[in-house]
mmCIF file of C-alpha atoms in Angstrom:
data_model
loop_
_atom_site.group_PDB
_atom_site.id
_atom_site.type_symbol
_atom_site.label_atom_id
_atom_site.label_comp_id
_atom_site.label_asym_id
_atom_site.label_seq_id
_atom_site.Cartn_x
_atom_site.Cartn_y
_atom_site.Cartn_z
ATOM 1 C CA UNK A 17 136.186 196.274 122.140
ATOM 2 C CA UNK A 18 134.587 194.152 124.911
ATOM 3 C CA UNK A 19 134.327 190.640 125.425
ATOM 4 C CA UNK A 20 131.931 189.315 128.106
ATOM 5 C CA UNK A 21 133.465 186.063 129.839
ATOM 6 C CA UNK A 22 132.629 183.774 132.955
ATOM 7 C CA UNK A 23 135.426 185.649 134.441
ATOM 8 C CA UNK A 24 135.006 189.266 133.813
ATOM 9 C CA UNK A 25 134.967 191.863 131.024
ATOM 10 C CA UNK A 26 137.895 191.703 129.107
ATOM 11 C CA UNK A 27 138.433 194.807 127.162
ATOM 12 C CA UNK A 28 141.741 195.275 125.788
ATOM 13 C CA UNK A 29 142.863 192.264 123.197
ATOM 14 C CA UNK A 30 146.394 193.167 122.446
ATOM 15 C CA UNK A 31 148.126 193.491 125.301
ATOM 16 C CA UNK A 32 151.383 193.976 124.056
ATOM 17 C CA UNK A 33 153.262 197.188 125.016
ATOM 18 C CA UNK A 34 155.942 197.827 121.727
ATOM 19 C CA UNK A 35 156.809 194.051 121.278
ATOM 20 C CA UNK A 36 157.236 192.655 124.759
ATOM 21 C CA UNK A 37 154.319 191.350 126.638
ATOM 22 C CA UNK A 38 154.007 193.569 130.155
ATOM 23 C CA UNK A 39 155.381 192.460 132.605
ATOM 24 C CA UNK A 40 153.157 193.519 135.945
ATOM 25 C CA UNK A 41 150.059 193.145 136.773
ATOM 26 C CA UNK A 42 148.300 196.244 138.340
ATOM 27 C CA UNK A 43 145.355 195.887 140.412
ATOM 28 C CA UNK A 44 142.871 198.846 140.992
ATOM 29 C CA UNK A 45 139.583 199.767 142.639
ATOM 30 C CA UNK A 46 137.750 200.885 145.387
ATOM 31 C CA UNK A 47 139.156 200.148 148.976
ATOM 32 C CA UNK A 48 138.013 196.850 150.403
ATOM 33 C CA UNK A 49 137.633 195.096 147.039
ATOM 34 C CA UNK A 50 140.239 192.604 147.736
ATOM 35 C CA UNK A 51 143.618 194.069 145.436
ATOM 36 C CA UNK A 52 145.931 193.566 148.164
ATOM 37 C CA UNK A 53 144.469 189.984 149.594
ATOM 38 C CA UNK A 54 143.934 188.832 146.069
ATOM 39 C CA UNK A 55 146.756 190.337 144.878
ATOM 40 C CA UNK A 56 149.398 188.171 147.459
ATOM 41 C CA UNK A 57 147.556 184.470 146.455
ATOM 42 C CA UNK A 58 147.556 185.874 142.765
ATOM 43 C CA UNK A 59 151.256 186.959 142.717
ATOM 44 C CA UNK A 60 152.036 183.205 144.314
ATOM 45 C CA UNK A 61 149.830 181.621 141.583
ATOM 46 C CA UNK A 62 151.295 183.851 139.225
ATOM 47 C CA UNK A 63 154.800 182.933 140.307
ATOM 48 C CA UNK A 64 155.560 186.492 141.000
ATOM 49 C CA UNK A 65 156.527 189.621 143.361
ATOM 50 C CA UNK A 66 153.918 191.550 145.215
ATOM 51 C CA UNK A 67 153.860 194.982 145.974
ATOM 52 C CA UNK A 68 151.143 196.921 147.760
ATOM 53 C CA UNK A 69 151.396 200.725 147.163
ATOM 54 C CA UNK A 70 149.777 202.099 150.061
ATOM 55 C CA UNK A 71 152.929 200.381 152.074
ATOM 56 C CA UNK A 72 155.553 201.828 149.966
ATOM 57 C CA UNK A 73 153.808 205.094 150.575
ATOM 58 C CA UNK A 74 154.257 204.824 153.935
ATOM 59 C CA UNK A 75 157.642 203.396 154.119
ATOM 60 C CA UNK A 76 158.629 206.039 152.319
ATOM 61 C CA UNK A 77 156.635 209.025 154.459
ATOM 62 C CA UNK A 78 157.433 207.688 157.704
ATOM 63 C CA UNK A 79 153.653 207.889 158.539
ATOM 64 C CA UNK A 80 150.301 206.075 158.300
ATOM 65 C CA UNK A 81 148.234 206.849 155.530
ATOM 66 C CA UNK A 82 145.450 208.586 157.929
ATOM 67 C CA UNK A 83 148.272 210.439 159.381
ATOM 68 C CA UNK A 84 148.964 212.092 156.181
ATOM 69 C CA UNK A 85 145.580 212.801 155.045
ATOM 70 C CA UNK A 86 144.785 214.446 158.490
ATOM 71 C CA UNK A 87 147.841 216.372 158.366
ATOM 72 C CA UNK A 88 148.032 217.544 155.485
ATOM 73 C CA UNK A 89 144.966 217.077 153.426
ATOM 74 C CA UNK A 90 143.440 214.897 150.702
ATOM 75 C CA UNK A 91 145.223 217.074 147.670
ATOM 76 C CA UNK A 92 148.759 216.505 149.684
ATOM 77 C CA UNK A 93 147.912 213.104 150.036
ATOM 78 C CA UNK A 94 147.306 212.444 146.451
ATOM 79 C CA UNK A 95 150.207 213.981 145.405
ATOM 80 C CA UNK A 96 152.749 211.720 147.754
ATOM 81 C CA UNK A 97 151.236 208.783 146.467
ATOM 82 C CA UNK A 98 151.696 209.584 143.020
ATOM 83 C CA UNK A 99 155.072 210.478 143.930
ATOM 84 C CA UNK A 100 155.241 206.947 146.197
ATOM 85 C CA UNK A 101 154.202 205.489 143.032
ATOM 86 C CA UNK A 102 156.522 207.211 140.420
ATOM 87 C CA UNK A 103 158.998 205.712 142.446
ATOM 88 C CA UNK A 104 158.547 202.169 141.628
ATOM 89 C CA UNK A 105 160.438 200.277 139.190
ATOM 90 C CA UNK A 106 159.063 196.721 139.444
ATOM 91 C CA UNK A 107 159.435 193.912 136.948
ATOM 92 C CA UNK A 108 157.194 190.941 137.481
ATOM 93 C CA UNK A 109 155.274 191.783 140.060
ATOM 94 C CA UNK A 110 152.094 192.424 140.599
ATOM 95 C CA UNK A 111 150.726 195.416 142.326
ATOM 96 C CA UNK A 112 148.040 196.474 145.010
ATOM 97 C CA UNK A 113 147.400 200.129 144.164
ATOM 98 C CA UNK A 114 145.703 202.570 147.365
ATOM 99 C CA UNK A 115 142.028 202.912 145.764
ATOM 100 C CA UNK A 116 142.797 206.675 144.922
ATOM 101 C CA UNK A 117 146.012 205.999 142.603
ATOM 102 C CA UNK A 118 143.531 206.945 139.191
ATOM 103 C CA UNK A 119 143.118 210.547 140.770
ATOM 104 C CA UNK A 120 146.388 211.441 139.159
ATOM 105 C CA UNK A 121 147.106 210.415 135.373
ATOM 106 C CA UNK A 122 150.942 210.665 135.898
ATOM 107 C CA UNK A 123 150.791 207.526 138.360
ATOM 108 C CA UNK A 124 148.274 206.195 136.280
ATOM 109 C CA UNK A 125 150.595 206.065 133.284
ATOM 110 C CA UNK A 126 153.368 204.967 134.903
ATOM 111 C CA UNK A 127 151.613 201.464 136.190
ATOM 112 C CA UNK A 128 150.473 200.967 132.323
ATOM 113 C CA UNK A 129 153.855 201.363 130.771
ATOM 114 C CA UNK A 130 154.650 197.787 132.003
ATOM 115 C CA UNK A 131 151.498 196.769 133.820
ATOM 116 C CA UNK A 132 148.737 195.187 133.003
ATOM 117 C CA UNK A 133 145.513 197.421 134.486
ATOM 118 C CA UNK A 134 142.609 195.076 136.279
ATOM 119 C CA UNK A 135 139.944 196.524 137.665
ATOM 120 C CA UNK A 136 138.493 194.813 140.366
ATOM 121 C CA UNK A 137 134.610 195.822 140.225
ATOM 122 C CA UNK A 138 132.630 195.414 143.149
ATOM 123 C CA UNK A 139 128.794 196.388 144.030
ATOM 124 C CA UNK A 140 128.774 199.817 146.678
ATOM 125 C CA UNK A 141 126.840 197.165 148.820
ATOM 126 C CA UNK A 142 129.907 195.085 148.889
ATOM 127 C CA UNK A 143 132.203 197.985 149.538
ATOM 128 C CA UNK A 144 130.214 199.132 152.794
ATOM 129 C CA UNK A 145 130.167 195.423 154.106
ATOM 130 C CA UNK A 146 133.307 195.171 154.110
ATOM 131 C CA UNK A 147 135.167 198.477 155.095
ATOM 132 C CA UNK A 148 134.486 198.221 158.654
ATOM 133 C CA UNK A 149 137.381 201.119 159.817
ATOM 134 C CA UNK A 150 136.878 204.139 157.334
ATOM 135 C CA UNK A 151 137.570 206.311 159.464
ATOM 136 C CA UNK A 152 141.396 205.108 160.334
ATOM 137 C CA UNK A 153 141.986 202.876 157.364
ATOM 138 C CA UNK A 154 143.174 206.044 155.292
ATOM 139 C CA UNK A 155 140.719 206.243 152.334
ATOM 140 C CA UNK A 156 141.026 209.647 150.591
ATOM 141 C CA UNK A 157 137.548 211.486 151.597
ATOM 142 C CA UNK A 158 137.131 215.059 150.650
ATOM 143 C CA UNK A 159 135.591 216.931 153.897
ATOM 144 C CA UNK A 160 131.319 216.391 153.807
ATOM 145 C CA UNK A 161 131.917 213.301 150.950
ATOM 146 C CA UNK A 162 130.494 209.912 151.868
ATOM 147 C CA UNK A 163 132.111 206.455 150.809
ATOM 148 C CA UNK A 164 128.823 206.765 148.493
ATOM 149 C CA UNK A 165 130.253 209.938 146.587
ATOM 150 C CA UNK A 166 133.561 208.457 146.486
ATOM 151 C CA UNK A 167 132.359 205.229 144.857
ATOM 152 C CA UNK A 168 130.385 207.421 142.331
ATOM 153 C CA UNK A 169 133.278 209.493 141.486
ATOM 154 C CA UNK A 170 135.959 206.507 140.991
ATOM 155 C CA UNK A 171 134.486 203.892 139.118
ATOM 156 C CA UNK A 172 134.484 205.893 136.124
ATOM 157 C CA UNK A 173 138.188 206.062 136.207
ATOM 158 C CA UNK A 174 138.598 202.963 136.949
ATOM 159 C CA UNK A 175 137.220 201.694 134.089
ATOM 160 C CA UNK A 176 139.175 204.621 131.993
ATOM 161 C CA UNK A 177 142.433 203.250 132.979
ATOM 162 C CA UNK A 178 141.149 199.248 133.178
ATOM 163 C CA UNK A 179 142.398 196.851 130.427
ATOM 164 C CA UNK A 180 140.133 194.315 131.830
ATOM 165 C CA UNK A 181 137.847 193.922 135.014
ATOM 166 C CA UNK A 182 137.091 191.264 137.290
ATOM 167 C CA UNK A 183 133.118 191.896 138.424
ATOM 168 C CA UNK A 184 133.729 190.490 141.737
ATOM 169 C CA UNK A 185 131.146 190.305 144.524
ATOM 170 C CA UNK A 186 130.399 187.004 147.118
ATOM 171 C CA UNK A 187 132.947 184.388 145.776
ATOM 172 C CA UNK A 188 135.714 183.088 147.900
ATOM 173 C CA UNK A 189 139.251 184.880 148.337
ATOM 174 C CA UNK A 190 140.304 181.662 146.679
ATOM 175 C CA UNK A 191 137.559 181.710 143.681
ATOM 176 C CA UNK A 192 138.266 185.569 143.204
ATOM 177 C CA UNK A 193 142.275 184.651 142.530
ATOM 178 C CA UNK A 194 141.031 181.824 140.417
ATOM 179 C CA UNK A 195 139.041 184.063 137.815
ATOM 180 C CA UNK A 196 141.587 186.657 138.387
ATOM 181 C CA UNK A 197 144.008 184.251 136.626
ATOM 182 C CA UNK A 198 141.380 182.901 134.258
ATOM 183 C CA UNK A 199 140.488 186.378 133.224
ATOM 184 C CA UNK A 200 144.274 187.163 132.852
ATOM 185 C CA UNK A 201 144.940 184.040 130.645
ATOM 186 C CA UNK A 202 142.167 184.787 128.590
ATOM 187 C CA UNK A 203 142.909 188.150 127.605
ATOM 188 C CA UNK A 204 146.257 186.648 126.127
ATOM 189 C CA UNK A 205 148.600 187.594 129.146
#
């Protein structure tokens, strides 16, 4: 069921996990859309932790993200960040995933089981303005794919796994938190 709001689309009403209300809240989309900057303000608004899973990935490799995927590949890659995220055990936090996190359920279904899933929905046009390093900032590419493909290939995921979505675009870090909590609130959380 969806409900159009000011906000965003909310489209999961009962967001209750068993009888406990979750706990997290898990931000995902494409790279540049804002989970990690939003998600720091929102997590101080919110009164709680912040985690960004791209740095826990590399913490725990030793290694930059791009040093990974050239390395060893995009499928190596994907599976080290499922593992990087398998590994967390947060409680009231709320989490930046790396844009690529929906490529493998297991991670996937680990973040829901006490995280709420927002999907933070940009335009492609967006995207492109602002990724100005794709080349070093470690977004996982398969050889010959454009951004383009990438973008085309995610979103559908993302809105799989998404209990609601923020449609983001040219607001202000500080009116993108703002909805983000709005949107949050609304759906009950």
């Amino acid at each position: 069921m969806k409900k159009n709001t000011a906000q965003g689309t909310i489209l999961v009403f009962n967001l209750k996990w068993g009888m406990r209300v979750k706990s997290n809240i898990v931000l995902i989309g494409m790279p540049g859309c804002g989970k990690s900057t939003a998600g720091v303000l929102l997590a101080k608004v919110l009164g709680k932790d912040f985690m960004d899973t791209d740095v826990v990935m590399q913490a725990r490799e030793g290694r930059f993200l791009q040093q990974i995927l050239d390395g060893e590949g995009i499928d190596a890659f994907l599976d080290r960040e499922c593992r990087a995220v398998l590994s967390i055990q947060a409680k009231n936090t709320v989490i930046a995933t790396g844009g690529s996190v929906v490529y493998r359920a297991r991670a996937m279904e680990h973040l829901k089981q006490d995280g709420l899933i927002v999907y933070i929905r940009l335009p492609y046009e967006e995207i492109v303005a602002r990724i100005h390093n794709l080349s070093s900032r470690g977004v996982a590419l398969r050889p010959g794919e454009t951004l383009e493909d990438e973008y085309a290939r995610r979103c559908p995921l993302y809105e799989r796994y998404a209990e609601l979505i923020l449609d983001g675009g040219k607001a202000t870090l500080e009116q993108s938190v703002d909805r983000l909590r709005q949107l949050i609130k609304g759906a009950g959380y």
